[in-house]
PDB file of C-alpha atoms in Angstrom:
ATOM      1  CA  ALA A  68      -4.357   9.774 -14.158  1.00  0.00           C
ATOM      2  CA  GLN A  69      -3.996  10.587 -10.520  1.00  0.00           C
ATOM      3  CA  THR A  70      -0.727  11.841  -9.077  1.00  0.00           C
ATOM      4  CA  VAL A  71       0.315  12.124  -5.459  1.00  0.00           C
ATOM      5  CA  THR A  72       3.033  14.532  -4.381  1.00  0.00           C
ATOM      6  CA  GLN A  73       4.921  14.517  -1.121  1.00  0.00           C
ATOM      7  CA  SER A  74       7.170  17.553  -1.170  1.00  0.00           C
ATOM      8  CA  GLN A  75       9.212  16.717   1.928  1.00  0.00           C
ATOM      9  CA  PRO A  76      11.652  13.858   1.246  1.00  0.00           C
ATOM     10  CA  GLU A  77      12.997  13.943   4.811  1.00  0.00           C
ATOM     11  CA  MET A  78      11.873  15.401   8.111  1.00  0.00           C
ATOM     12  CA  SER A  79      13.101  15.298  11.666  1.00  0.00           C
ATOM     13  CA  VAL A  80      11.281  15.902  14.936  1.00  0.00           C
ATOM     14  CA  GLN A  81      12.150  15.599  18.602  1.00  0.00           C
ATOM     15  CA  GLU A  82      10.400  13.145  20.836  1.00  0.00           C
ATOM     16  CA  ALA A  83       7.098  14.483  22.278  1.00  0.00           C
ATOM     17  CA  GLU A  84       6.915  17.217  19.645  1.00  0.00           C
ATOM     18  CA  THR A  85       4.341  17.582  16.854  1.00  0.00           C
ATOM     19  CA  VAL A  86       5.141  17.211  13.170  1.00  0.00           C
ATOM     20  CA  THR A  87       3.073  17.648  10.019  1.00  0.00           C
ATOM     21  CA  LEU A  88       3.722  15.773   6.774  1.00  0.00           C
ATOM     22  CA  SER A  89       2.296  17.257   3.607  1.00  0.00           C
ATOM     23  CA  CYS A  90       0.608  15.554   0.673  1.00  0.00           C
ATOM     24  CA  THR A  91      -1.123  16.965  -2.378  1.00  0.00           C
ATOM     25  CA  TYR A  92      -2.847  15.081  -5.151  1.00  0.00           C
ATOM     26  CA  ASP A  93      -4.290  15.707  -8.543  1.00  0.00           C
ATOM     27  CA  THR A  94      -7.529  14.146  -9.712  1.00  0.00           C
ATOM     28  CA  SER A  95     -10.658  14.945 -11.682  1.00  0.00           C
ATOM     29  CA  GLU A  96     -12.684  12.496  -9.592  1.00  0.00           C
ATOM     30  CA  ASN A  97     -15.146  13.728  -6.997  1.00  0.00           C
ATOM     31  CA  ASN A  98     -15.299  10.582  -4.874  1.00  0.00           C
ATOM     32  CA  TYR A  99     -12.135   8.889  -3.719  1.00  0.00           C
ATOM     33  CA  TYR A 100     -10.177   7.621  -0.743  1.00  0.00           C
ATOM     34  CA  LEU A 101      -6.963   8.893   0.802  1.00  0.00           C
ATOM     35  CA  PHE A 102      -4.603   6.989   3.071  1.00  0.00           C
ATOM     36  CA  TRP A 103      -1.411   7.369   5.017  1.00  0.00           C
ATOM     37  CA  TYR A 104       0.761   4.277   5.361  1.00  0.00           C
ATOM     38  CA  LYS A 105       3.845   3.917   7.516  1.00  0.00           C
ATOM     39  CA  GLN A 106       6.834   1.787   6.517  1.00  0.00           C
ATOM     40  CA  PRO A 107       9.351   1.304   9.354  1.00  0.00           C
ATOM     41  CA  PRO A 108      12.818  -0.181   8.783  1.00  0.00           C
ATOM     42  CA  SER A 109      11.231  -3.660   8.828  1.00  0.00           C
ATOM     43  CA  ARG A 110       9.563  -2.538   5.552  1.00  0.00           C
ATOM     44  CA  GLN A 111       6.140  -3.696   6.668  1.00  0.00           C
ATOM     45  CA  MET A 112       3.403  -1.417   5.246  1.00  0.00           C
ATOM     46  CA  ILE A 113       1.172  -0.321   8.099  1.00  0.00           C
ATOM     47  CA  LEU A 114      -2.070   1.605   7.674  1.00  0.00           C
ATOM     48  CA  VAL A 115      -2.010   4.779   9.757  1.00  0.00           C
ATOM     49  CA  ILE A 116      -5.222   6.565   8.837  1.00  0.00           C
ATOM     50  CA  ARG A 117      -7.773   6.857   6.046  1.00  0.00           C
ATOM     51  CA  GLN A 118     -10.166   9.507   4.785  1.00  0.00           C
ATOM     52  CA  GLU A 119     -13.150   9.258   2.449  1.00  0.00           C
ATOM     53  CA  ALA A 120     -13.486  12.333   0.242  1.00  0.00           C
ATOM     54  CA  TYR A 121     -17.216  12.749   0.794  1.00  0.00           C
ATOM     55  CA  LYS A 122     -16.695  13.092   4.546  1.00  0.00           C
ATOM     56  CA  GLN A 123     -15.916  16.652   5.582  1.00  0.00           C
ATOM     57  CA  GLN A 124     -14.789  15.698   9.069  1.00  0.00           C
ATOM     58  CA  ASN A 125     -11.063  15.105   9.367  1.00  0.00           C
ATOM     59  CA  ALA A 126     -10.085  11.580  10.404  1.00  0.00           C
ATOM     60  CA  THR A 127      -8.313  10.979  13.717  1.00  0.00           C
ATOM     61  CA  GLU A 128      -6.596   7.876  15.085  1.00  0.00           C
ATOM     62  CA  ASN A 129      -5.090   8.432  18.527  1.00  0.00           C
ATOM     63  CA  ARG A 130      -1.992  10.636  18.015  1.00  0.00           C
ATOM     64  CA  PHE A 131      -2.506  10.789  14.247  1.00  0.00           C
ATOM     65  CA  SER A 132      -4.864  13.209  12.545  1.00  0.00           C
ATOM     66  CA  VAL A 133      -5.297  14.607   9.066  1.00  0.00           C
ATOM     67  CA  ASN A 134      -6.114  17.987   7.618  1.00  0.00           C
ATOM     68  CA  PHE A 135      -8.148  17.228   4.507  1.00  0.00           C
ATOM     69  CA  GLN A 136      -8.737  20.213   2.238  1.00  0.00           C
ATOM     70  CA  LYS A 137     -10.699  18.873  -0.730  1.00  0.00           C
ATOM     71  CA  ALA A 138     -10.775  22.098  -2.748  1.00  0.00           C
ATOM     72  CA  ALA A 139      -7.030  22.496  -2.376  1.00  0.00           C
ATOM     73  CA  LYS A 140      -6.469  18.750  -2.941  1.00  0.00           C
ATOM     74  CA  SER A 141      -4.376  18.587   0.175  1.00  0.00           C
ATOM     75  CA  PHE A 142      -4.150  15.783   2.736  1.00  0.00           C
ATOM     76  CA  SER A 143      -1.584  16.418   5.477  1.00  0.00           C
ATOM     77  CA  LEU A 144      -0.792  14.118   8.402  1.00  0.00           C
ATOM     78  CA  LYS A 145      -0.183  15.484  11.881  1.00  0.00           C
ATOM     79  CA  ILE A 146       1.618  13.342  14.417  1.00  0.00           C
ATOM     80  CA  SER A 147       1.286  14.576  17.981  1.00  0.00           C
ATOM     81  CA  ASP A 148       3.520  13.589  20.906  1.00  0.00           C
ATOM     82  CA  SER A 149       6.022  11.962  18.533  1.00  0.00           C
ATOM     83  CA  GLN A 150       7.587   8.724  19.719  1.00  0.00           C
ATOM     84  CA  LEU A 151      10.815   6.998  18.696  1.00  0.00           C
ATOM     85  CA  GLY A 152       8.720   4.215  17.170  1.00  0.00           C
ATOM     86  CA  ASP A 153       7.231   6.711  14.730  1.00  0.00           C
ATOM     87  CA  THR A 154      10.535   6.743  12.856  1.00  0.00           C
ATOM     88  CA  ALA A 155       9.616   5.436   9.421  1.00  0.00           C
ATOM     89  CA  MET A 156       8.900   6.254   5.807  1.00  0.00           C
ATOM     90  CA  TYR A 157       5.407   7.672   5.458  1.00  0.00           C
ATOM     91  CA  PHE A 158       3.510   7.240   2.205  1.00  0.00           C
ATOM     92  CA  CYS A 159       0.429   9.163   1.168  1.00  0.00           C
ATOM     93  CA  ALA A 160      -1.852   7.163  -1.142  1.00  0.00           C
ATOM     94  CA  PHE A 161      -4.893   7.839  -3.298  1.00  0.00           C
ATOM     95  CA  MET A 162      -7.546   5.503  -4.654  1.00  0.00           C
ATOM     96  CA  THR A 163     -10.559   6.279  -6.800  1.00  0.00           C
ATOM     97  CA  TYR A 164     -13.970   5.248  -5.584  1.00  0.00           C
ATOM     98  CA  SER A 165     -14.405   2.679  -8.339  1.00  0.00           C
ATOM     99  CA  GLY A 166     -10.798   1.563  -8.652  1.00  0.00           C
ATOM    100  CA  TYR A 167      -8.606  -0.895  -6.829  1.00  0.00           C
ATOM    101  CA  ALA A 168      -5.076   0.457  -7.214  1.00  0.00           C
ATOM    102  CA  LEU A 169      -3.417   2.571  -4.574  1.00  0.00           C
ATOM    103  CA  ASN A 170      -1.366   5.386  -6.105  1.00  0.00           C
ATOM    104  CA  PHE A 171       1.451   6.252  -3.752  1.00  0.00           C
ATOM    105  CA  GLY A 172       3.533   9.368  -3.321  1.00  0.00           C
ATOM    106  CA  LYS A 173       7.324   9.090  -3.164  1.00  0.00           C
ATOM    107  CA  GLY A 174       7.259   9.109   0.611  1.00  0.00           C
ATOM    108  CA  THR A 175       8.587  11.236   3.475  1.00  0.00           C
ATOM    109  CA  SER A 176      11.293   9.776   5.691  1.00  0.00           C
ATOM    110  CA  LEU A 177      10.594  10.826   9.278  1.00  0.00           C
ATOM    111  CA  LEU A 178      13.245  10.596  11.985  1.00  0.00           C
ATOM    112  CA  VAL A 179      12.214  11.021  15.608  1.00  0.00           C
ATOM    113  CA  THR A 180      15.152  11.954  17.822  1.00  0.00           C
ATOM    114  CA  PRO A 181      15.449  11.703  21.619  1.00  0.00           C
TER     115      PRO A 181
ATOM    116  CA  ALA B 121      -5.760 -10.277  14.883  1.00  0.00           C
ATOM    117  CA  ALA B 122      -4.933 -12.376  11.844  1.00  0.00           C
ATOM    118  CA  GLY B 123      -2.869 -10.681   9.165  1.00  0.00           C
ATOM    119  CA  VAL B 124      -2.037 -11.267   5.529  1.00  0.00           C
ATOM    120  CA  ILE B 125       0.397 -14.163   5.131  1.00  0.00           C
ATOM    121  CA  GLN B 126       2.962 -14.235   2.372  1.00  0.00           C
ATOM    122  CA  SER B 127       5.334 -17.018   1.464  1.00  0.00           C
ATOM    123  CA  PRO B 128       8.160 -17.347   1.032  1.00  0.00           C
ATOM    124  CA  ARG B 129       9.497 -14.320   2.878  1.00  0.00           C
ATOM    125  CA  HIS B 130      12.795 -14.416   1.015  1.00  0.00           C
ATOM    126  CA  LEU B 131      13.626 -15.872  -2.367  1.00  0.00           C
ATOM    127  CA  ILE B 132      16.821 -15.978  -4.402  1.00  0.00           C
ATOM    128  CA  LYS B 133      16.670 -16.904  -8.070  1.00  0.00           C
ATOM    129  CA  GLU B 134      18.922 -16.863 -11.099  1.00  0.00           C
ATOM    130  CA  LYS B 135      18.163 -14.899 -14.265  1.00  0.00           C
ATOM    131  CA  ARG B 136      15.684 -16.640 -16.551  1.00  0.00           C
ATOM    132  CA  GLU B 137      14.324 -18.803 -13.742  1.00  0.00           C
ATOM    133  CA  THR B 138      10.724 -18.785 -12.553  1.00  0.00           C
ATOM    134  CA  ALA B 139       9.278 -17.886  -9.159  1.00  0.00           C
ATOM    135  CA  THR B 140       5.921 -18.308  -7.469  1.00  0.00           C
ATOM    136  CA  LEU B 141       4.826 -16.052  -4.630  1.00  0.00           C
ATOM    137  CA  LYS B 142       1.854 -16.964  -2.465  1.00  0.00           C
ATOM    138  CA  CYS B 143      -0.558 -14.790  -0.537  1.00  0.00           C
ATOM    139  CA  TYR B 144      -3.169 -15.782   2.053  1.00  0.00           C
ATOM    140  CA  PRO B 145      -5.568 -12.906   2.782  1.00  0.00           C
ATOM    141  CA  ILE B 146      -7.052 -11.989   6.121  1.00  0.00           C
ATOM    142  CA  PRO B 147     -10.058 -14.278   6.872  1.00  0.00           C
ATOM    143  CA  ARG B 148     -13.280 -12.985   5.275  1.00  0.00           C
ATOM    144  CA  HIS B 149     -11.324 -10.716   2.921  1.00  0.00           C
ATOM    145  CA  ASP B 150     -12.178 -11.567  -0.667  1.00  0.00           C
ATOM    146  CA  THR B 151     -10.098  -9.030  -2.582  1.00  0.00           C
ATOM    147  CA  VAL B 152      -6.340  -9.334  -2.985  1.00  0.00           C
ATOM    148  CA  TYR B 153      -3.819  -6.942  -4.493  1.00  0.00           C
ATOM    149  CA  TRP B 154      -0.184  -7.290  -5.563  1.00  0.00           C
ATOM    150  CA  TYR B 155       2.408  -4.505  -5.422  1.00  0.00           C
ATOM    151  CA  GLN B 156       6.085  -4.307  -6.326  1.00  0.00           C
ATOM    152  CA  GLN B 157       8.447  -2.033  -4.403  1.00  0.00           C
ATOM    153  CA  GLY B 158      11.932  -1.509  -5.806  1.00  0.00           C
ATOM    154  CA  PRO B 159      14.786  -0.228  -3.629  1.00  0.00           C
ATOM    155  CA  GLY B 160      14.111   3.332  -2.499  1.00  0.00           C
ATOM    156  CA  GLN B 161      10.844   3.458  -4.424  1.00  0.00           C
ATOM    157  CA  ASP B 162       7.173   3.657  -3.601  1.00  0.00           C
ATOM    158  CA  PRO B 163       5.030   0.542  -4.143  1.00  0.00           C
ATOM    159  CA  GLN B 164       3.680   0.067  -7.650  1.00  0.00           C
ATOM    160  CA  PHE B 165       0.350  -1.653  -8.220  1.00  0.00           C
ATOM    161  CA  LEU B 166       0.543  -4.824 -10.303  1.00  0.00           C
ATOM    162  CA  ILE B 167      -2.850  -6.530 -10.269  1.00  0.00           C
ATOM    163  CA  SER B 168      -5.915  -7.242  -8.128  1.00  0.00           C
ATOM    164  CA  PHE B 169      -8.583  -9.931  -7.841  1.00  0.00           C
ATOM    165  CA  TYR B 170     -12.091  -9.922  -6.468  1.00  0.00           C
ATOM    166  CA  GLU B 171     -13.995 -13.174  -6.099  1.00  0.00           C
ATOM    167  CA  LYS B 172     -11.383 -15.000  -8.206  1.00  0.00           C
ATOM    168  CA  MET B 173     -11.772 -12.586 -11.122  1.00  0.00           C
ATOM    169  CA  GLN B 174      -9.206  -9.994 -12.147  1.00  0.00           C
ATOM    170  CA  SER B 175     -10.575  -6.654 -11.008  1.00  0.00           C
ATOM    171  CA  ASP B 176      -7.803  -4.260 -12.057  1.00  0.00           C
ATOM    172  CA  LYS B 177      -4.437  -4.382 -13.764  1.00  0.00           C
ATOM    173  CA  GLY B 178      -1.485  -2.066 -13.395  1.00  0.00           C
ATOM    174  CA  SER B 179       2.097  -2.167 -14.540  1.00  0.00           C
ATOM    175  CA  ILE B 180       2.460  -5.924 -14.483  1.00  0.00           C
ATOM    176  CA  PRO B 181       4.934  -7.309 -17.038  1.00  0.00           C
ATOM    177  CA  ASP B 182       3.669  -9.881 -19.519  1.00  0.00           C
ATOM    178  CA  ARG B 183       6.141 -12.330 -17.959  1.00  0.00           C
ATOM    179  CA  PHE B 184       4.098 -12.240 -14.773  1.00  0.00           C
ATOM    180  CA  SER B 185       0.715 -13.827 -14.198  1.00  0.00           C
ATOM    181  CA  ALA B 186      -1.491 -14.180 -11.182  1.00  0.00           C
ATOM    182  CA  GLN B 187      -4.672 -15.818 -10.055  1.00  0.00           C
ATOM    183  CA  GLN B 188      -6.951 -16.124  -7.079  1.00  0.00           C
ATOM    184  CA  PHE B 189      -8.197 -19.512  -5.954  1.00  0.00           C
ATOM    185  CA  SER B 190     -11.476 -20.722  -4.476  1.00  0.00           C
ATOM    186  CA  ASP B 191     -10.129 -20.327  -0.920  1.00  0.00           C
ATOM    187  CA  TYR B 192      -9.234 -16.694  -1.827  1.00  0.00           C
ATOM    188  CA  HIS B 193      -5.504 -17.204  -1.653  1.00  0.00           C
ATOM    189  CA  SER B 194      -3.541 -15.800  -4.570  1.00  0.00           C
ATOM    190  CA  GLU B 195      -0.350 -16.678  -6.394  1.00  0.00           C
ATOM    191  CA  LEU B 196       1.928 -14.447  -8.460  1.00  0.00           C
ATOM    192  CA  ASN B 197       3.890 -16.379 -11.059  1.00  0.00           C
ATOM    193  CA  MET B 198       6.995 -14.762 -12.482  1.00  0.00           C
ATOM    194  CA  SER B 199       8.868 -16.238 -15.422  1.00  0.00           C
ATOM    195  CA  SER B 200      12.078 -15.386 -17.285  1.00  0.00           C
ATOM    196  CA  LEU B 201      13.264 -13.444 -14.277  1.00  0.00           C
ATOM    197  CA  GLU B 202      15.430 -10.388 -14.887  1.00  0.00           C
ATOM    198  CA  LEU B 203      17.809  -8.542 -12.580  1.00  0.00           C
ATOM    199  CA  GLY B 204      15.326  -5.662 -12.491  1.00  0.00           C
ATOM    200  CA  ASP B 205      12.686  -7.898 -10.944  1.00  0.00           C
ATOM    201  CA  SER B 206      14.620  -7.815  -7.663  1.00  0.00           C
ATOM    202  CA  ALA B 207      12.220  -6.081  -5.312  1.00  0.00           C
ATOM    203  CA  LEU B 208       9.909  -6.418  -2.351  1.00  0.00           C
ATOM    204  CA  TYR B 209       6.562  -7.873  -3.423  1.00  0.00           C
ATOM    205  CA  PHE B 210       3.585  -7.066  -1.273  1.00  0.00           C
ATOM    206  CA  CYS B 211       0.223  -8.702  -1.167  1.00  0.00           C
ATOM    207  CA  ALA B 212      -2.667  -6.809   0.405  1.00  0.00           C
ATOM    208  CA  SER B 213      -6.265  -7.759   1.100  1.00  0.00           C
ATOM    209  CA  SER B 214      -9.489  -5.927   1.788  1.00  0.00           C
ATOM    210  CA  PRO B 215     -13.032  -6.875   2.782  1.00  0.00           C
ATOM    211  CA  ARG B 216     -15.668  -6.278   0.147  1.00  0.00           C
ATOM    212  CA  THR B 217     -18.729  -6.411   2.273  1.00  0.00           C
ATOM    213  CA  SER B 218     -18.201  -3.710   4.840  1.00  0.00           C
ATOM    214  CA  GLY B 219     -17.987   0.058   5.015  1.00  0.00           C
ATOM    215  CA  SER B 220     -14.223  -0.088   4.970  1.00  0.00           C
ATOM    216  CA  TRP B 221     -14.014  -2.378   1.971  1.00  0.00           C
ATOM    217  CA  LYS B 222     -11.600  -0.092   0.183  1.00  0.00           C
ATOM    218  CA  THR B 223      -8.995  -0.271   2.944  1.00  0.00           C
ATOM    219  CA  GLN B 224      -6.039  -2.452   2.009  1.00  0.00           C
ATOM    220  CA  TYR B 225      -4.070  -4.314   4.659  1.00  0.00           C
ATOM    221  CA  PHE B 226      -0.595  -5.363   3.623  1.00  0.00           C
ATOM    222  CA  GLY B 227       1.329  -8.540   4.256  1.00  0.00           C
ATOM    223  CA  PRO B 228       4.990  -8.535   5.328  1.00  0.00           C
ATOM    224  CA  GLY B 229       6.192  -8.887   1.742  1.00  0.00           C
ATOM    225  CA  THR B 230       8.423 -11.316  -0.137  1.00  0.00           C
ATOM    226  CA  ARG B 231      11.955 -10.157  -0.853  1.00  0.00           C
ATOM    227  CA  LEU B 232      13.017 -11.437  -4.246  1.00  0.00           C
ATOM    228  CA  LEU B 233      16.630 -11.256  -5.300  1.00  0.00           C
ATOM    229  CA  VAL B 234      17.524 -12.180  -8.876  1.00  0.00           C
ATOM    230  CA  LEU B 235      21.194 -12.950  -9.487  1.00  0.00           C
TER     231      LEU B 235
END
């Protein structure tokens, strides 16, 4: 079974600053997918960024980037130039290459302050 | 861009009643997934369908059943509702025939309250 751990239940960052959310996972699989989803107060689940394990290059989407360390089974999310609209719960998720289920971590609640 | 549509958005039921949740995937997406998110919890995978066949099954209670129809929409049927079934139910969809076929896009969810 795969487990996803987010060790920071809550974080706070000032507007325009940079923040990094951590995520580690445990798996015996070699090929898999990793995702970060954002859930604002509206509770909509919004895809932020994704990474395929066989790709060594870290994924980037505008202000969002990841640091994927396959050997360490680590998948952190960096948010640059934080904005008030980034305030949300952030979930790290894992999916095997052949599976369909997303396994989520417990989430990190991020508060962006003015 | 078109998104996943879920109906109803809110639903209130009594214990032991039944409920049906509907999901309309993004056009040209042929795989649908159902998740349950309790208060303060992370989403839990229930079940998925690809091309109208069940593709994976998670922690779905025996009281629940689901199917995918020929137009790719899906329905989650919940019977003998319990107080603990109160949750946010998400449907997600993904395209099978592209490089990003594993990426799941979520609908807005259906909030179910069982009294």
